[in-house]
Every structure is written in C-alpha cells, then in structure tokens.
Coordinates of C-alpha atoms in Angstrom, one line a residue:
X25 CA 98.4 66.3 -82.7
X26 CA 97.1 63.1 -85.0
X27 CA 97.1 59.8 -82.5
X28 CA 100.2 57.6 -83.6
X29 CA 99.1 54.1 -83.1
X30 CA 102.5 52.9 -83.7
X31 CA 104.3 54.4 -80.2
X32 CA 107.1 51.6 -79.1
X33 CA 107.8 50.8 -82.4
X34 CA 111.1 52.2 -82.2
X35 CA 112.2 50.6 -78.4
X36 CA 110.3 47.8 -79.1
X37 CA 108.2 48.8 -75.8
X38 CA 104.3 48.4 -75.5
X39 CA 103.9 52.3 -74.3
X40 CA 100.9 52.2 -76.5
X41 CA 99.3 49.5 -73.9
X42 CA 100.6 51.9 -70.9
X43 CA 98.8 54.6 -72.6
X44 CA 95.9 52.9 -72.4
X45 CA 96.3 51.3 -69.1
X46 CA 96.6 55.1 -67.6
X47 CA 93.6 56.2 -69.5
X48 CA 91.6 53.6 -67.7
X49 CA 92.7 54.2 -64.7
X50 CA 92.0 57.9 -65.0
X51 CA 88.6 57.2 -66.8
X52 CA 86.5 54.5 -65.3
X53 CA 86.4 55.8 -61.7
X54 CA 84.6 59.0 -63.2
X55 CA 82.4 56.3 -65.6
X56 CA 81.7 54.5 -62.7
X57 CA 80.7 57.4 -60.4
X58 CA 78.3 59.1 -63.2
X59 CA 76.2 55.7 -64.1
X60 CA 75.8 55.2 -60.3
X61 CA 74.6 59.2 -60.3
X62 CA 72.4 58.7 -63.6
X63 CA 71.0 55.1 -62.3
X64 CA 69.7 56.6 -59.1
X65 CA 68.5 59.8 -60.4
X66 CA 66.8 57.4 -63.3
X67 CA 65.0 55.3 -60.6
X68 CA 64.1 58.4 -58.7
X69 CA 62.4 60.1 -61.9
X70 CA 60.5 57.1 -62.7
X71 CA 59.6 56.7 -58.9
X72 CA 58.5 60.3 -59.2
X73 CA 55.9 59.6 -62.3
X74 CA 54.5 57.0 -60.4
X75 CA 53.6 58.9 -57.6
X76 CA 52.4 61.5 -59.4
X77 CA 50.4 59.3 -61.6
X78 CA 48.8 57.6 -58.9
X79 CA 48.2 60.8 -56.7
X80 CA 46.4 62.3 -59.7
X81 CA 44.0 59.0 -59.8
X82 CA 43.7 59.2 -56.6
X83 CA 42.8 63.0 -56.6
X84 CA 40.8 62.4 -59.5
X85 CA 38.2 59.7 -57.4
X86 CA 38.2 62.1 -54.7
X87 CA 36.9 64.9 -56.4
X88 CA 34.4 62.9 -57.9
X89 CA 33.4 62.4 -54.0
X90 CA 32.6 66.3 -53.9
X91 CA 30.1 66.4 -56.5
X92 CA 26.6 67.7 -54.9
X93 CA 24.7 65.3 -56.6
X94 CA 26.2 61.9 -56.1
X95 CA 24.8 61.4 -52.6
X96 CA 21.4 62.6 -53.9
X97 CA 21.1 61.2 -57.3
X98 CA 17.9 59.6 -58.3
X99 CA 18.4 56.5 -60.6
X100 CA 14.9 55.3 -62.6
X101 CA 15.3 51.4 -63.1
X102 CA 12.3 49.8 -65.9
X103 CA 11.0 45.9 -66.0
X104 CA 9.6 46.6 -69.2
X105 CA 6.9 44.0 -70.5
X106 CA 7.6 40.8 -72.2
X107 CA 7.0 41.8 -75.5
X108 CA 9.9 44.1 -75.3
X109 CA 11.3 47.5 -74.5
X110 CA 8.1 50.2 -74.3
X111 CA 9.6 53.1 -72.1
X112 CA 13.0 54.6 -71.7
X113 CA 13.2 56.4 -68.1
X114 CA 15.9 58.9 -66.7
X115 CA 15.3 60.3 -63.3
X116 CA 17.3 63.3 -61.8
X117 CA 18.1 64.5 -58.4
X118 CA 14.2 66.7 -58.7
X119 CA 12.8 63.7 -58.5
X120 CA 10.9 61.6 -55.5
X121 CA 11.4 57.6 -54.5
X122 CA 7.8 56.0 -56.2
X123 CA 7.2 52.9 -57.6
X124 CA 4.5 53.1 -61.3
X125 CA 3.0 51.4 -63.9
X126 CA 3.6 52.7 -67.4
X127 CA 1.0 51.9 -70.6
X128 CA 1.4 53.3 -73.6
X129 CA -1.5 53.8 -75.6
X130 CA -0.4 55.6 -79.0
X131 CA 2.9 57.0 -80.3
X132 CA 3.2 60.0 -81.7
X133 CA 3.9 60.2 -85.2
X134 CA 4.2 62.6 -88.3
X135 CA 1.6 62.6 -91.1
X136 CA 1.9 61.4 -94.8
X137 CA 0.2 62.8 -97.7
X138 CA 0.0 60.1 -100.8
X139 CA -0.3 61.6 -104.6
X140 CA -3.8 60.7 -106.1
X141 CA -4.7 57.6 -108.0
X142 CA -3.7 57.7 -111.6
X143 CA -2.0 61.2 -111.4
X144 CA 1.3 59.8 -112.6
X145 CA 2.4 57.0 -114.7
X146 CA 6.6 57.0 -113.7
X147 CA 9.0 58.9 -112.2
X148 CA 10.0 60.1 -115.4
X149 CA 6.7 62.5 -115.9
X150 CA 6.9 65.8 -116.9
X151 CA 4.9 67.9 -113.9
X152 CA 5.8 71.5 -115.0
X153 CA 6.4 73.4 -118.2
X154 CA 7.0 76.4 -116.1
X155 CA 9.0 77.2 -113.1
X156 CA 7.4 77.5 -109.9
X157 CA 7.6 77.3 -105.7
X158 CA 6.4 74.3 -103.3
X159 CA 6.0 75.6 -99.9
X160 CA 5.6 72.9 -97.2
X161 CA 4.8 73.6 -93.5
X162 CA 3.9 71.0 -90.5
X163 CA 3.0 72.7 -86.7
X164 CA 5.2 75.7 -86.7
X165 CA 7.7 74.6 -89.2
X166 CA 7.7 75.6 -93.0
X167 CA 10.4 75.8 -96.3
X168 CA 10.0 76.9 -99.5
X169 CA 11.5 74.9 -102.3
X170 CA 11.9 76.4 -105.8
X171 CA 11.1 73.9 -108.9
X172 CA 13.1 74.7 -112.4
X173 CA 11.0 74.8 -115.5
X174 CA 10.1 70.9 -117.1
X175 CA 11.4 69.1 -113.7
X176 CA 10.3 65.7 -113.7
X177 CA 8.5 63.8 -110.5
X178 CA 12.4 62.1 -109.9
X179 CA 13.1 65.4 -110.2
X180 CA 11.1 67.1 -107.2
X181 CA 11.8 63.7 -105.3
X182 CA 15.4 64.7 -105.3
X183 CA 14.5 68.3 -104.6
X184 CA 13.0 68.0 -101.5
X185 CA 15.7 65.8 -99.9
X186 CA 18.2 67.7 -101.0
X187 CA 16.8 71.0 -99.9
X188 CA 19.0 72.7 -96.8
X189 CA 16.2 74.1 -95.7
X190 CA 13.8 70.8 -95.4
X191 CA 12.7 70.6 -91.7
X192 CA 12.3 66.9 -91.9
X193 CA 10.0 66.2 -95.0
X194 CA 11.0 63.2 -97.1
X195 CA 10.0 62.4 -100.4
X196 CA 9.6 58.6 -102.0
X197 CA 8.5 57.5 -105.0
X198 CA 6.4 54.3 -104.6
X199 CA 5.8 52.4 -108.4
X200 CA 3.1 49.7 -107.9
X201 CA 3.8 48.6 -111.4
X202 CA 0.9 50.4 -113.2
X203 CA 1.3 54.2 -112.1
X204 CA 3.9 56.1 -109.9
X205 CA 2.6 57.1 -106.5
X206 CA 4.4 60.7 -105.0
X207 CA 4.8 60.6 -100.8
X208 CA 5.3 63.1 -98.6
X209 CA 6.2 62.2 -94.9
X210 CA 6.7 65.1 -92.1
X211 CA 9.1 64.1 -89.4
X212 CA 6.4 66.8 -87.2
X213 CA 4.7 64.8 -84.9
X214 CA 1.6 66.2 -82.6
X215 CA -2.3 65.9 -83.6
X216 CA -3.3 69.0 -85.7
X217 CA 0.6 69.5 -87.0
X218 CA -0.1 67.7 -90.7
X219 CA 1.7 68.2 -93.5
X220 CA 0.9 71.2 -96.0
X221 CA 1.8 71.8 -99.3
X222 CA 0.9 74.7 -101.2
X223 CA 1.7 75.8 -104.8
X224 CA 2.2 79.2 -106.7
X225 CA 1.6 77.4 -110.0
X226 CA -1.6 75.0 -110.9
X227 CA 0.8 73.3 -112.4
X228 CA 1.5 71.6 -109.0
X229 CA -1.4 70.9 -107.8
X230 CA -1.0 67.3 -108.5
X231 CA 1.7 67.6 -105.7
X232 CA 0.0 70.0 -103.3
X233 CA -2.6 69.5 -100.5
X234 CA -3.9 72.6 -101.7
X235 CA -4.8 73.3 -105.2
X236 CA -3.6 77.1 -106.6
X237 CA -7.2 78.4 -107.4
X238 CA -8.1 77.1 -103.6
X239 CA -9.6 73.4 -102.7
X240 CA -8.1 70.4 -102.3
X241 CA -4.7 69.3 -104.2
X242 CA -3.7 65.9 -106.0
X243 CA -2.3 64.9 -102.4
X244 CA -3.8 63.5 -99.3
X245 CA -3.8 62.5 -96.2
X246 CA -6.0 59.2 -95.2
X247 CA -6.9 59.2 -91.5
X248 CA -4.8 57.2 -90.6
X249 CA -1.7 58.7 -91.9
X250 CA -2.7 62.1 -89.8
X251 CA 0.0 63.6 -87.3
X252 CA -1.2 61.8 -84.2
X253 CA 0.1 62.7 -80.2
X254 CA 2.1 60.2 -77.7
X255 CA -0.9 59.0 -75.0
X256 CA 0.8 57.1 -71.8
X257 CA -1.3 56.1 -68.7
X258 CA 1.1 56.4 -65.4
X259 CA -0.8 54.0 -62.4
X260 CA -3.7 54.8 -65.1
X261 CA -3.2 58.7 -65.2
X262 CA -3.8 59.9 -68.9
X263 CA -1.0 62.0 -70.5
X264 CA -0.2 63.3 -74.1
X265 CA 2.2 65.4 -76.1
X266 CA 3.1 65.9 -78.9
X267 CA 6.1 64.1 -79.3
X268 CA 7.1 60.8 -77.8
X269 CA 9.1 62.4 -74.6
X270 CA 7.2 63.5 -71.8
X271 CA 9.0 65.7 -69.3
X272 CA 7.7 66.0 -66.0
X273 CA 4.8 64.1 -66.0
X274 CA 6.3 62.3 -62.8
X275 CA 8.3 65.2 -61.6
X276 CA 11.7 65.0 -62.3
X277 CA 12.1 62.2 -64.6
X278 CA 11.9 62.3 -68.1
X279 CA 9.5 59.0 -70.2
X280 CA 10.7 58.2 -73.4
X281 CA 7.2 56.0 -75.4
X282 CA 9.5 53.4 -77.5
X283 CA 6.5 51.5 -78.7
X284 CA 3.1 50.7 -78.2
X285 CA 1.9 48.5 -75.2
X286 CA 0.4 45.3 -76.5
X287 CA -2.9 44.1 -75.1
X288 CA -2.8 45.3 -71.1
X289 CA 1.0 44.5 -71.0
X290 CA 1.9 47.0 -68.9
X291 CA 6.5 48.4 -67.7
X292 CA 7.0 48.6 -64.0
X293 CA 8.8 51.7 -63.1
X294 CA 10.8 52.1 -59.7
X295 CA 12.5 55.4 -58.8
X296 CA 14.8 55.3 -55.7
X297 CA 18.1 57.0 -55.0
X298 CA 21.4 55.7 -56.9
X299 CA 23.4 53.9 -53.8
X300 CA 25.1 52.0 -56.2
X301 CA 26.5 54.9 -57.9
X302 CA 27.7 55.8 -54.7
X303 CA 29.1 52.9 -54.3
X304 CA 31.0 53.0 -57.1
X305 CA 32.0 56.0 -56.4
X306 CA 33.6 54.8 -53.4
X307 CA 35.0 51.5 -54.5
X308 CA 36.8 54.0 -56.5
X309 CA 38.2 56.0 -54.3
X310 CA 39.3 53.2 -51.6
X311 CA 41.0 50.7 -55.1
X312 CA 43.1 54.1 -55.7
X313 CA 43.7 54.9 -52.6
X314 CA 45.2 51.4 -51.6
X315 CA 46.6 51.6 -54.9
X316 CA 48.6 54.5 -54.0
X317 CA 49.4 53.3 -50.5
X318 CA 51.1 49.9 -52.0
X319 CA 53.0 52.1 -54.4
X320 CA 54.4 54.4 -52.0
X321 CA 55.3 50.8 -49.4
X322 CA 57.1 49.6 -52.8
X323 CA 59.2 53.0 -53.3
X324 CA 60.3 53.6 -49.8
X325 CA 60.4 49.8 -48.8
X326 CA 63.5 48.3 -47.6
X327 CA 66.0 47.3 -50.5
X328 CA 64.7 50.1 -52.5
X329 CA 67.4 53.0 -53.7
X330 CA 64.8 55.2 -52.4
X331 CA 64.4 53.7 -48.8
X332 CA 63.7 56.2 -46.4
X333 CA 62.9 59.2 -48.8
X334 CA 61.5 61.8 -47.2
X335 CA 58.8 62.9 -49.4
X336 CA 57.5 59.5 -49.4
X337 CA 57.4 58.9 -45.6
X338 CA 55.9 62.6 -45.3
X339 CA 53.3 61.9 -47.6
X340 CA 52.0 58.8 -46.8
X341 CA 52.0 60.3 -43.1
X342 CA 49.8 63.6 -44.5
X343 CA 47.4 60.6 -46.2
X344 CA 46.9 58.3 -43.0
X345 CA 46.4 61.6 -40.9
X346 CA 43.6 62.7 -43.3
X347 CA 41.6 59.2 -43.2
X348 CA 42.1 59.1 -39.2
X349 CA 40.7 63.1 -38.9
X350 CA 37.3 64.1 -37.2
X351 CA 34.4 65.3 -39.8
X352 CA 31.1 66.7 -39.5
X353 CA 30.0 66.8 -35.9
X354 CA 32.6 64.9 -34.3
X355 CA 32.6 62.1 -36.6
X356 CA 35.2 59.9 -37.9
X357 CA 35.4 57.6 -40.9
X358 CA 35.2 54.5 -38.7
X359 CA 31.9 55.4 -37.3
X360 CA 30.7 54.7 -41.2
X361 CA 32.2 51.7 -41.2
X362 CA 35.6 52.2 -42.9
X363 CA 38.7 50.1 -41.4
X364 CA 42.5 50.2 -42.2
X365 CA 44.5 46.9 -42.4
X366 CA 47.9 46.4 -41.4
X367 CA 49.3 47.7 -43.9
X368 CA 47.9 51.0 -43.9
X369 CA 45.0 49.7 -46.8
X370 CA 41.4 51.4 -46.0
X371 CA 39.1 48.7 -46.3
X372 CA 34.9 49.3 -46.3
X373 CA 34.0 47.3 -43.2
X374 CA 35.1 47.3 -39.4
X375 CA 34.2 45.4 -36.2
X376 CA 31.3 47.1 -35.6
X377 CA 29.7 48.1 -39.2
X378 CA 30.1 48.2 -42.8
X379 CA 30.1 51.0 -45.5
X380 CA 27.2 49.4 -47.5
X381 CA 24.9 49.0 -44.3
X382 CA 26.0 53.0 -43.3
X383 CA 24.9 54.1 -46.8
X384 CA 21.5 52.0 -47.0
X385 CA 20.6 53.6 -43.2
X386 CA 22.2 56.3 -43.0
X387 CA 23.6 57.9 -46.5
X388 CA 23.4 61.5 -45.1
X389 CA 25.9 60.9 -42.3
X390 CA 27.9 59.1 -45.0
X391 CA 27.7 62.3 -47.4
X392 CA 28.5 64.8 -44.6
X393 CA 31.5 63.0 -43.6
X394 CA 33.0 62.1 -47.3
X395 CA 31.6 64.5 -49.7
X396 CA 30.8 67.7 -47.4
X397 CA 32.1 71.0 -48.0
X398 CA 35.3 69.8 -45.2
X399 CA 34.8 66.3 -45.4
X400 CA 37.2 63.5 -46.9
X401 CA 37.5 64.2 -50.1
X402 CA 37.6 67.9 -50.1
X403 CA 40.8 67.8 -48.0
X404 CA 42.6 64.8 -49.9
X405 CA 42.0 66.3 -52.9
X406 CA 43.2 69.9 -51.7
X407 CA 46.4 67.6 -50.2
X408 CA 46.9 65.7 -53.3
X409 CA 47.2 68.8 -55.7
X410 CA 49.8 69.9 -53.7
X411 CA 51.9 67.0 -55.1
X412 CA 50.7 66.2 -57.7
X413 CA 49.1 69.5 -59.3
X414 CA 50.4 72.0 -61.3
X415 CA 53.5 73.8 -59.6
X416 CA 53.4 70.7 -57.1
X417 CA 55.7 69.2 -55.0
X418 CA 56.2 66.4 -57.4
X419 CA 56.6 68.2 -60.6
X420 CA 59.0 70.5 -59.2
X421 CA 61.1 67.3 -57.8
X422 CA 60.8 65.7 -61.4
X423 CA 62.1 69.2 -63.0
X424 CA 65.0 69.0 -60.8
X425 CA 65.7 65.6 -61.5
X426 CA 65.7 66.6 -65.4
X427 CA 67.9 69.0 -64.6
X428 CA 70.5 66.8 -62.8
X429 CA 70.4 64.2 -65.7
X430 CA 71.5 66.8 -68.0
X431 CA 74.2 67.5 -65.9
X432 CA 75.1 63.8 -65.8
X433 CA 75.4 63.9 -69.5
X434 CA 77.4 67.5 -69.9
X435 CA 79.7 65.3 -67.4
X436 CA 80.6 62.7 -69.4
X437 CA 81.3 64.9 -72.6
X438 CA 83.5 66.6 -70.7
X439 CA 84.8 63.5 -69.2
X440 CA 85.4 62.4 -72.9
X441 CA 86.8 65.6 -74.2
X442 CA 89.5 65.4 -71.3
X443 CA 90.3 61.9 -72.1
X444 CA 91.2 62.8 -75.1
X445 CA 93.2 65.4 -74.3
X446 CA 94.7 63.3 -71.9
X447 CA 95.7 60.4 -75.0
X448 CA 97.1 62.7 -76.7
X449 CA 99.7 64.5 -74.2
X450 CA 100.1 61.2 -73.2
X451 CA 100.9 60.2 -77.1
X452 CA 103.5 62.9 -77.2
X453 CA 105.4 62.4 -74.1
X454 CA 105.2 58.5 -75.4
X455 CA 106.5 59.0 -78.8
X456 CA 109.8 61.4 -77.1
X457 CA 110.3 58.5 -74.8
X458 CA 110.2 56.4 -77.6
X459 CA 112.5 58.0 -79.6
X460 CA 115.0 58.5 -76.8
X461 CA 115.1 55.0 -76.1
X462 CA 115.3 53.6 -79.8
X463 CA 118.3 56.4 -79.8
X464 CA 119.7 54.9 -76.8
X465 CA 119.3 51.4 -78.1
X466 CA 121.0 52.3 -81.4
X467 CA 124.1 54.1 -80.1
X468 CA 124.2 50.9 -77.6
X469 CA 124.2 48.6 -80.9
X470 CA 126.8 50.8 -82.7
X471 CA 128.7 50.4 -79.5
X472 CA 128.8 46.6 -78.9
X473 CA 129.9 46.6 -82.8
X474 CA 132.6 48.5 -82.2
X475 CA 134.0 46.6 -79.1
X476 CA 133.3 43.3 -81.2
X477 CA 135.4 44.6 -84.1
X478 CA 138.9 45.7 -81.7
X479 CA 141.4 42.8 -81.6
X480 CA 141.6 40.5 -78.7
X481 CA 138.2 41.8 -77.5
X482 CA 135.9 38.6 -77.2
X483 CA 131.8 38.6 -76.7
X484 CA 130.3 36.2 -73.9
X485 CA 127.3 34.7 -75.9
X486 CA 126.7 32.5 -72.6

C-alpha cells in the first residue's frame, strides 16, 4: 500500500507524527545496538591488521637472524689512494681476516685496429662493387657480418653496430678533415686476444687485418692499441688476467682494477668479519620487537575496547617466555648482554655487559644463542607464523571478523525492510482511525446543527 502522507487530515489529528514517533521507538534501539556491534568489531579488525602487520616485521627480522652467513660474513673495507678510487673489493664468508696493499700496474684493455693512411677520403666512399663477408674474431669470440654489393664506409660503420651477432666490436669513423680514418675496437680484453678481421673479397682488404690473397690488410694495430692483461701487486705479489676482475687471488674476495695507480700511490685493503652487519641485523630485530610489544600495551591497555583480550595477553606472554628461555648450553640472552625494561622492551645492554662488547669478544656464543638451529630467532619466528602466517591465528580471527560485519550489514537491511513494513501497517490502521474519527466528528457536527435548529433549544458559547 502507497504511504499517505496526509493521515489526520480528516480528524484534524497529527497520527502522521505518532507514526513516526513509534517508528523510532521501534527503530533506534536496533540502530543503536548494531553501530555499537559494527564499531567494536571495526576497532577489533583494524586491531587485528596491526598485529599481524607488526608480527610479520617482526618475523621478518628474525628470520633474517637464521641466515648461516650473517655471524660469519666477511666484509672487505678499501682506503683507496688520494688520486681516487683504484680497486673495488667484495669479500665472502671463504675468506680470512688480513690487512694488504693493493697497486695496480696496467689495466686490461681491448685492442683497436686503425684503417691505413690515405685509404679513404669520406664516409661516403664506395668500398665494394661486389657483395662480400667480414669475419671478425678477438680470443675465442668471432661473427660474421655479410656486406651488400656498392656499401659505402658509413655503410659498413652502421653494419657492424647493428649486427646481433657483434660480440662487442665497435666501429667509428674518425674524419681529420683531409681523409676518413675506419676504427675497429674489441671490447676482448687479455694480451694475445687482438682484434682480426678477415675478408672473402680483396675488395675489403682496406678494412681487414688480413689481406684476401694472404699478408697484411689496410688495417692495423699500433703497439699500443694491442689487447693488453690487468697486472696488480697485492703486499707486492704480481698478478694478471685477462680482464680487470681477479677472483681469488686473496682467497675468497674478488678485486675489481678501476684505474691505474699513479706514481707508488698505493689502496689499503682490510678484510675482517662484518659485526656491523650483525649489528644491524640485531638493531632490527630488537626496534621490531619493541615495536610490537608497545603495539600490543596500546591494544590491550586499559581504556582500550579491547582491554583484556585474550589473544593479546596470551601472545605477548608466548613472546616474553621466548626472550627469558635457556639456549645453547645452558645459556640465556642476558648472559649476552640483552636486558628488558619495565615495560617488557628488550634493550642491548644489562648490569653486567652489553650486546656490542659480547659480539666483538665473543660473536660465536652470540650466534649459538640468536641464530642457531634452536636459538632465538628460530623459535620466534616458528611462534610468529603461527599468528601471523598463512592459516594463522590472526588471519583466521580477521576472517571471522569479516564475516560478522557482513552480518551487521544483512542486519540493518533487514532492520530497514521491517521498518518499512512496519510504516506501512501502521499507515493503514492510521488512515481507518482517521476516517472513523472524521466520521465521528461529522455525524457530531450534523448533530449539534440539528439541536441548534429545534425551537427553544439555546447553545452555551461561554
């Protein structure tokens, strides 16, 4: 039935304002209880992400704990000479504590062959009236490039840039302002590894190192634009190789020549282990770690809707009871200088000792008891997951949450399709009671004009 907005207008009664006055009533309680329901279970989702997200940080820097390697890294650290940057050093795990002098004698380099004096006049010249095939090879490298029938020197330029195949050979064309010079450079480094060129056509042999018929080509290469090898002296030890890395010649750590050394200028290499990525390591874990532990204080706090939850008081129970356990052989993490404060925040020092002074004397203990196989980290992490990982604790809390809300909302659908079922009964019954009472008052009217209109019958207007 259509709402009638104008029920009373017969009795001249506001039913239309009792209507809604009743549909308050009936509504508003039911409001009321569903945005307290949905403001809680809000609060307690996004109390739930935060957890999780901070539980996952926090699992994250512990498992970071666990890697083999971080106790026993090797870090390489370079004072390089003051006219600038000669080495590059990276030490691994393989490799022993030393301190060394580093010289670097000669780089290596790739070798560049320079077309002959006079053998072209521009860019533009015609090399070939027939087509033919430049091979080029350099150490155990080599492409063949095939050359179309009346190609210019631009031409082959472009050619040998372009080709897919080109193991690192660039061409240039150099014009001096009387004649065009053709170069050749080989990215192949390594003394003995020069650049070749060979042709199948004499017509090339202006642009070969080897003429067709046998002999030498139009191009060359001047002694000092051979391939050369790297040469480094380590404490004044002679190494080479062929290219500018040397792997292994102090074991475990790979040299990287940048430059040559000028004069006797000479880099100072020290190799020691990496405490300070240790130490960052562990700054990590204890920031998200307190992190987590302030989070948790702020959810379960008092004046919080979640004071007293019970996943919150369990957990940060399980976390305390993992930082207080024994390791190793017997050990605890206040032996290695580790603290808590008041508040349940682990700090890095104690009464007795400090983390730093534990891991410059003693930074096997320190690994045993945080990274070992069943030390610290291991078991937070294998605690954490179980909230915050897949299939967790968390999650499965946060899915039920979800699940709730939607509830909350299929709740006040209904709530509004029963209101309005609810106006309009209420409409009906309304618009009868109106009717009977503008009947009434009608019949009333009619009445009092009948009595008005008998003889001797007299109205009291007072």
């Amino acid at each position: 039935m259509p709402l009638i907005s104008s029920t009373g207008a017969r009795s001249g009664l506001d039913l239309q304002g009792i209507i809604d006055a009743t549909l308050e009533a009936e509504r508003v309680p039911k409001k009321n209880r569903l945005d307290q329901q949905e403001g809680r279970l809000t609060v307690e989702l996004s109390a739930v992400g935060e957890m999780r997200s901070a539980l996952s940080k926090l699992q994250e820097s512990a498992e970071k704990l666990t890697d083999g390697s971080l106790f026993s890294a090797m870090k390489a650290s370079v004072t390089q000479p003051d006219s600038g940057d000669v080495v590059s050093v990276e030490s691994s795990e393989d490799a022993s504590a030393g301190d060394f002098e580093l010289f670097v004698q000669q780089l290596a380099k790739g070798s560049r062959a320079v077309s002959a004096d006079g053998a072209f006049v521009s860019a533009d010249d015609q090399v070939n009236t027939n087509a033919g095939s430049l091979t080029f090879g350099a150490g155990d490298e080599s492409f063949t490039l095939n050359i179309e029938a009346g190609s210019t020197l631009e031409d082959i330029r472009k050619a040998v840039n372009s080709s897919e195949d080109n193991f690192g050979v660039t061409a240039d064309i150099i014009n001096t302002g009387t004649e065009a010079k053709l170069v050749f450079r080989s990215s192949v480094t390594g003394a003995g590894n020069d650049l070749t060129v060979t042709n199948d056509n004499a017509e090339f042999d202006a642009i070969s190192t080897q003429a067709n018929g046998g002999g030498a080509g139009g191009m060359a290469i001047a002694a000092d634009d051979q391939a050369t090898d790297a040469i480094i002296e380590i404490d004044g030890i002679r190494a080479t190789n062929d290219t500018n890395t040397f792997t292994d010649v102090i074991q475990g750590s790979t040299i990287t020549a940048l430059k040559e050394s000028e004069g006797t200028e000479k880099a100072q290499l020290s190799i020691a282990r990496d405490d300070a990525g240790v130490q960052k390591s562990i700054d990590s874990f204890v920031k998200a770690y307190n992190s987590t532990v302030d989070l948790l204080s702020e959810i379960g706090g008092e004046d919080s809707m979640m004071q007293g939850d019970a996943t919150v008081r369990t957990l940060k129970g399980q976390l305390n009871n993992v930082l207080t356990s024994t390791f190793g052989e017997g050990q605890t993490l206040f032996d290695l200088g580790f603290g808590l404060d008041n508040d349940g925040r682990l700090q890095q020092e104690n009464p007795v000792t400090n983390v730093k002074d534990v891991l410059a004397e003693n930074p096997s203990a320190l690994q045993n008891v945080i990274g070992g196989e069943n030390g610290l980290a291991a078991r937070m992490e294998t605690l954490l997951d179980g909230y915050a990982g897949a299939g967790g604790s968390l999650q499965l809390r946060r899915d039920s949450i979800n699940e709730s809300l939607d509830r909350v909302e299929e709740s006040r659908e209904s709530l509004a399709l029963r209101m309005e079922s609810l106006r309009e009964t209420l409409n009906s019954k309304y618009q009868a009671l109106d009717s009977l009472v503008g009947q009434l008052q009608n019949r009333g009217n009619a009445v009092s004009a009948q009595l008005a209109n008998l003889p001797g019958f007299t109205r009291d207007n007072d």
